[in-house]
């Protein structure tokens, strides 16, 4: 699953590709038009910028330094707008392009940087307009000034509200896509996404990363004896229990069925084992109560470690699953971190 940053970059990359093509064709059309009008400096700026836009368009599909190219495109684009508006002989109609600044800024730069770009260039554009086009007719000047200022403020406000709501909706959709419907925990897709960033952090800062797989013991009996609706309630009970007893900095996910997974960052192997085994003991002593019936639930767990048992998530999950299977085959209700190391493997506390 793509991260929020990747989603935003893809969205903005497509917007920029469209704008670059429009700027390429527009630059040549306006450039040739201004040569005819003998506005040579403006004409060559527009022609040169049209060519620059085409070169950026060829690059932008694959570049990793997207933000750099966005700013490299927007700053001269808006600056040429300001110059075009101020050139002697240019018409008031150029101000229509100035009104596109907030929309383009927010689409390509997001809420924060887009706001600053909009404020700076809209202020410049409105100031140039007033200096150049205001007349001695005071009533008319006031009317024109109010229209120009209010239209500029309106465009910034609308672009800001739109981008803020878009970011919130996108964040909400990403959250829903990464959430297990039954338990409200992260799902497997979210686990994969978080592991990618967590493992990079662990490697860069040389801190340990632990993967844990939990499986509820004899869960099928709960479904068979009490029904699947009670089984679902039991899964929610365990999910809530695990969430309350794990660190907020760790990621707890429902891996599938009655299996859960945990990513633990910056916790030494011995400490992570003790934390997981403590979870096991606490759950063993906290029965699930449904319709005044006490249902004892225990779990087994397998642990793997980044760098020791593998470097990618699949390898770590396979190793953790092997140790989980070993725990199941050797009495259940236990945590296994290394099937060959007696000093790490816990004693069997199954009832």
XYZ file of C-alpha atoms in Angstrom:
351
model
C 0.000 0.000 0.000
C 1.274 3.423 -0.877
C 2.109 5.809 1.910
C 0.358 9.168 2.241
C 3.411 10.888 0.836
C 3.512 8.594 -2.216
C -0.211 9.064 -2.826
C 0.127 12.846 -2.744
C 3.172 12.797 -5.010
C 1.423 10.663 -7.632
C -1.622 12.927 -7.581
C 0.468 16.094 -7.908
C 2.719 14.565 -10.546
C -0.289 14.030 -12.823
C -1.514 17.580 -12.225
C 1.937 18.974 -13.043
C 2.198 16.922 -16.238
C -1.032 18.469 -17.514
C 0.069 21.997 -16.548
C 3.459 21.540 -18.210
C 1.862 20.613 -21.522
C -0.533 23.560 -21.311
C 2.382 25.866 -20.459
C 4.438 24.483 -23.357
C 1.751 25.206 -25.955
C 0.644 28.433 -24.254
C 4.208 29.710 -24.059
C 4.675 29.386 -27.820
C 1.255 30.826 -28.703
C 1.666 33.868 -26.440
C 5.338 34.204 -27.360
C 4.599 34.425 -31.081
C 1.692 36.776 -30.379
C 3.928 39.125 -28.382
C 6.585 39.100 -31.096
C 3.884 40.373 -33.440
C 3.025 43.059 -30.848
C 6.761 43.920 -30.583
C 6.928 42.970 -26.880
C 10.169 41.131 -27.498
C 11.422 40.645 -23.926
C 8.125 39.137 -22.820
C 7.937 37.075 -26.013
C 11.369 35.492 -25.500
C 10.611 34.837 -21.821
C 7.432 33.000 -22.806
C 9.101 31.053 -25.611
C 12.006 30.078 -23.363
C 9.685 29.074 -20.574
C 7.583 27.029 -22.980
C 10.708 25.089 -23.974
C 11.709 24.706 -20.307
C 8.229 23.316 -19.535
C 8.595 20.713 -22.263
C 11.971 19.583 -20.896
C 10.546 19.314 -17.366
C 7.550 17.374 -18.739
C 9.938 14.752 -20.126
C 11.635 14.433 -16.721
C 8.788 14.671 -14.267
C 7.394 11.167 -14.767
C 10.392 9.471 -13.136
C 12.161 12.069 -11.010
C 12.404 11.425 -7.275
C 13.100 15.081 -6.441
C 9.537 16.110 -7.265
C 9.251 19.100 -4.903
C 12.351 20.701 -6.403
C 10.906 20.563 -9.909
C 7.532 21.894 -8.766
C 9.145 24.986 -7.247
C 11.483 25.324 -10.257
C 8.380 25.382 -12.455
C 6.114 27.607 -10.360
C 8.489 30.379 -9.334
C 9.415 31.505 -12.882
C 5.836 30.819 -14.069
C 4.334 33.223 -11.537
C 7.200 35.697 -11.994
C 6.549 35.863 -15.751
C 2.872 36.516 -14.934
C 3.913 39.483 -12.785
C 6.180 40.809 -15.509
C 3.514 40.356 -18.214
C 1.037 42.313 -16.109
C 3.499 45.174 -15.574
C 4.724 45.489 -19.184
C 3.575 48.717 -20.905
C 0.875 47.911 -23.416
C -0.397 44.762 -21.643
C -4.125 44.579 -20.941
C -6.134 44.131 -17.773
C -7.197 40.671 -18.996
C -3.829 39.245 -17.871
C -5.141 39.535 -14.312
C -7.337 36.502 -15.115
C -4.138 34.412 -15.069
C -3.159 35.891 -11.716
C -6.359 34.406 -10.268
C -5.147 30.900 -11.171
C -2.176 31.221 -8.770
C -3.962 29.899 -5.621
C -5.466 26.929 -7.463
C -2.157 25.901 -9.029
C -0.194 26.513 -5.810
C -2.471 24.418 -3.621
C -2.759 21.609 -6.179
C 1.003 21.250 -6.553
C 2.388 22.326 -3.180
C -0.295 21.379 -0.677
C -1.965 23.382 2.023
C 0.997 24.950 3.820
C 3.489 25.904 1.083
C 0.631 26.568 -1.354
C -0.768 29.142 1.056
C 2.526 31.054 1.232
C 3.010 30.988 -2.546
C -0.571 32.226 -3.021
C -0.225 35.092 -0.550
C 3.109 36.329 -1.941
C 2.255 36.244 -5.651
C -1.385 37.305 -5.296
C -0.256 40.315 -3.249
C 2.313 41.186 -5.912
C -0.209 40.746 -8.713
C -2.900 42.878 -7.047
C -0.321 45.570 -6.210
C 0.929 45.719 -9.814
C -2.645 45.873 -11.070
C -3.422 48.831 -8.793
C -0.272 50.713 -9.758
C -0.860 50.235 -13.462
C -4.591 50.341 -14.050
C -6.128 52.577 -11.376
C -7.566 55.810 -12.797
C -8.314 59.234 -11.384
C -11.997 58.358 -11.278
C -12.210 57.628 -7.526
C -15.625 55.863 -7.451
C -14.615 53.656 -10.388
C -11.182 52.970 -8.855
C -12.746 51.903 -5.549
C -15.156 49.559 -7.336
C -12.425 48.015 -9.468
C -10.100 47.713 -6.463
C -12.714 45.956 -4.356
C -13.505 43.529 -7.187
C -9.834 42.703 -7.690
C -9.052 42.266 -3.980
C -12.194 40.298 -3.142
C -11.772 37.990 -6.137
C -8.178 37.300 -5.063
C -9.158 36.612 -1.453
C -12.017 34.384 -2.625
C -9.737 32.279 -4.828
C -7.251 31.769 -1.983
C -10.036 30.888 0.471
C -11.690 28.400 -1.905
C -8.376 26.754 -2.795
C -7.448 26.497 0.889
C -10.779 24.948 1.913
C -10.677 22.509 -0.994
C -7.119 21.348 -0.288
C -7.748 21.023 3.454
C -10.835 18.866 2.852
C -9.058 16.846 0.165
C -6.182 16.048 2.524
C -8.595 15.074 5.308
C -10.641 12.853 2.994
C -7.525 11.223 1.592
C -6.225 10.592 5.098
C -9.574 9.077 6.058
C -9.636 6.818 2.999
C -6.080 5.678 3.671
C -7.035 4.929 7.247
C -10.085 2.904 6.179
C -8.051 1.008 3.595
C -5.547 0.016 6.286
C -8.081 -0.928 8.997
C -9.567 -4.321 9.835
C -13.352 -3.942 9.842
C -14.047 -6.286 12.769
C -11.422 -5.276 15.325
C -10.521 -1.750 14.212
C -6.830 -2.692 14.228
C -4.482 -2.187 11.319
C -4.784 -4.835 8.613
C -2.162 -6.715 6.630
C -1.840 -3.926 4.050
C -1.121 -1.396 6.778
C 1.379 -3.787 8.343
C 3.312 -3.962 5.066
C 3.235 -0.191 4.699
C 4.439 0.510 8.249
C 7.142 -2.163 8.076
C 8.686 -0.445 5.037
C 9.234 2.813 6.924
C 10.001 1.181 10.296
C 12.678 -1.110 8.834
C 14.332 1.819 7.049
C 14.388 3.738 10.329
C 15.803 0.725 12.192
C 18.602 0.242 9.657
C 19.440 3.940 9.474
C 19.568 4.446 13.246
C 20.863 0.970 14.107
C 17.978 0.104 16.430
C 16.359 -3.335 16.789
C 13.076 -4.256 15.142
C 10.964 -7.214 16.236
C 8.124 -9.004 14.466
C 5.644 -10.982 16.578
C 2.890 -13.321 15.378
C 0.140 -14.197 17.912
C -2.387 -16.970 17.482
C -5.278 -17.708 19.841
C -5.207 -21.246 21.252
C -8.166 -23.550 20.556
C -10.110 -20.686 19.025
C -12.124 -23.080 16.870
C -13.679 -24.512 20.030
C -15.095 -21.082 20.916
C -16.802 -20.867 17.526
C -18.073 -24.445 17.764
C -19.373 -24.165 21.347
C -20.776 -20.647 21.368
C -21.185 -19.630 17.730
C -19.280 -17.383 15.367
C -20.827 -14.222 16.791
C -19.199 -15.046 20.139
C -15.970 -15.842 18.306
C -16.059 -12.395 16.701
C -16.684 -10.793 20.098
C -13.728 -12.770 21.498
C -11.484 -11.492 18.702
C -12.530 -7.921 19.501
C -11.856 -8.559 23.198
C -8.342 -9.844 22.481
C -7.659 -7.020 19.999
C -8.682 -4.437 22.592
C -6.619 -6.187 25.268
C -3.488 -6.331 23.123
C -3.909 -2.718 22.063
C -4.144 -1.542 25.676
C -1.024 -3.482 26.668
C 1.270 -2.569 23.762
C 3.180 0.642 23.228
C 1.654 3.367 21.086
C 4.898 3.474 19.110
C 4.399 -0.158 18.013
C 1.987 -1.348 15.337
C -0.578 -4.001 16.214
C -2.434 -5.568 13.290
C -4.929 -8.333 12.676
C -3.034 -10.665 10.407
C -5.966 -12.887 9.491
C -8.458 -15.169 11.235
C -7.412 -15.429 14.868
C -3.850 -14.294 14.145
C -2.401 -10.934 15.139
C 0.937 -9.340 14.274
C 3.031 -6.779 16.102
C 5.910 -4.590 14.924
C 8.084 -3.518 17.852
C 10.695 -0.834 17.227
C 13.696 0.029 19.404
C 13.131 -2.836 21.835
C 16.061 -5.188 22.521
C 15.442 -8.911 21.841
C 15.348 -9.846 25.529
C 13.068 -6.925 26.386
C 10.699 -7.605 23.492
C 10.460 -11.257 24.494
C 9.633 -10.310 28.082
C 6.975 -7.838 26.910
C 5.301 -10.435 24.705
C 5.451 -13.098 27.395
C 3.958 -10.618 29.859
C 1.057 -10.117 27.445
C 0.548 -13.871 27.313
C 0.432 -14.162 31.104
C -1.938 -11.214 31.534
C -4.363 -12.570 28.942
C -4.291 -16.003 30.561
C -5.478 -14.425 33.818
C -8.163 -12.235 32.253
C -11.104 -14.327 31.017
C -13.419 -13.126 28.285
C -16.940 -12.684 29.670
C -19.915 -13.077 27.341
C -23.482 -13.219 28.675
C -22.077 -13.847 32.175
C -20.039 -16.805 30.907
C -16.286 -16.811 31.509
C -14.285 -18.039 28.533
C -10.577 -18.522 29.105
C -8.442 -17.462 26.160
C -4.722 -18.070 25.791
C -2.321 -17.268 23.008
C 0.870 -18.586 21.504
C 3.455 -16.370 19.850
C 6.500 -16.573 17.608
C 9.127 -13.832 17.434
C 11.673 -12.915 14.761
C 14.271 -10.156 14.598
C 15.352 -7.869 11.760
C 18.922 -8.597 10.682
C 19.064 -11.885 12.596
C 16.229 -13.752 10.909
C 16.037 -11.778 7.661
C 15.840 -8.314 6.206
C 12.464 -8.224 4.461
C 9.022 -8.685 5.963
C 8.281 -11.998 4.247
C 11.405 -13.618 5.711
C 10.613 -12.315 9.201
C 6.994 -13.478 9.015
C 8.058 -16.942 7.854
C 10.506 -17.250 10.749
C 7.985 -15.921 13.280
C 5.376 -18.340 11.906
C 7.782 -21.276 12.267
C 8.311 -20.387 15.917
C 4.585 -19.898 16.431
C 3.998 -23.369 14.988
C 6.665 -24.746 17.336
C 4.860 -23.129 20.279
C 1.581 -24.708 19.150
C 3.141 -28.139 18.752
C 4.783 -27.977 22.151
C 1.905 -27.265 24.474
C 0.497 -23.876 23.368
C 0.196 -20.830 25.660
C 3.841 -19.978 25.215
C 6.181 -17.568 23.416
C 9.057 -18.825 21.288
C 11.883 -16.648 20.048
C 14.419 -19.358 19.226
C 13.554 -23.051 19.201
C 17.226 -23.976 19.732
C 17.940 -21.679 22.687
C 16.595 -23.007 25.990
C 17.504 -19.787 27.789
C 15.150 -17.815 25.522
C 12.275 -20.259 25.209
C 9.789 -19.768 28.082
C 8.378 -22.429 30.313
C 5.031 -23.921 29.335
C 2.215 -22.349 31.356
C -0.690 -23.972 29.577
C -3.581 -25.061 31.703
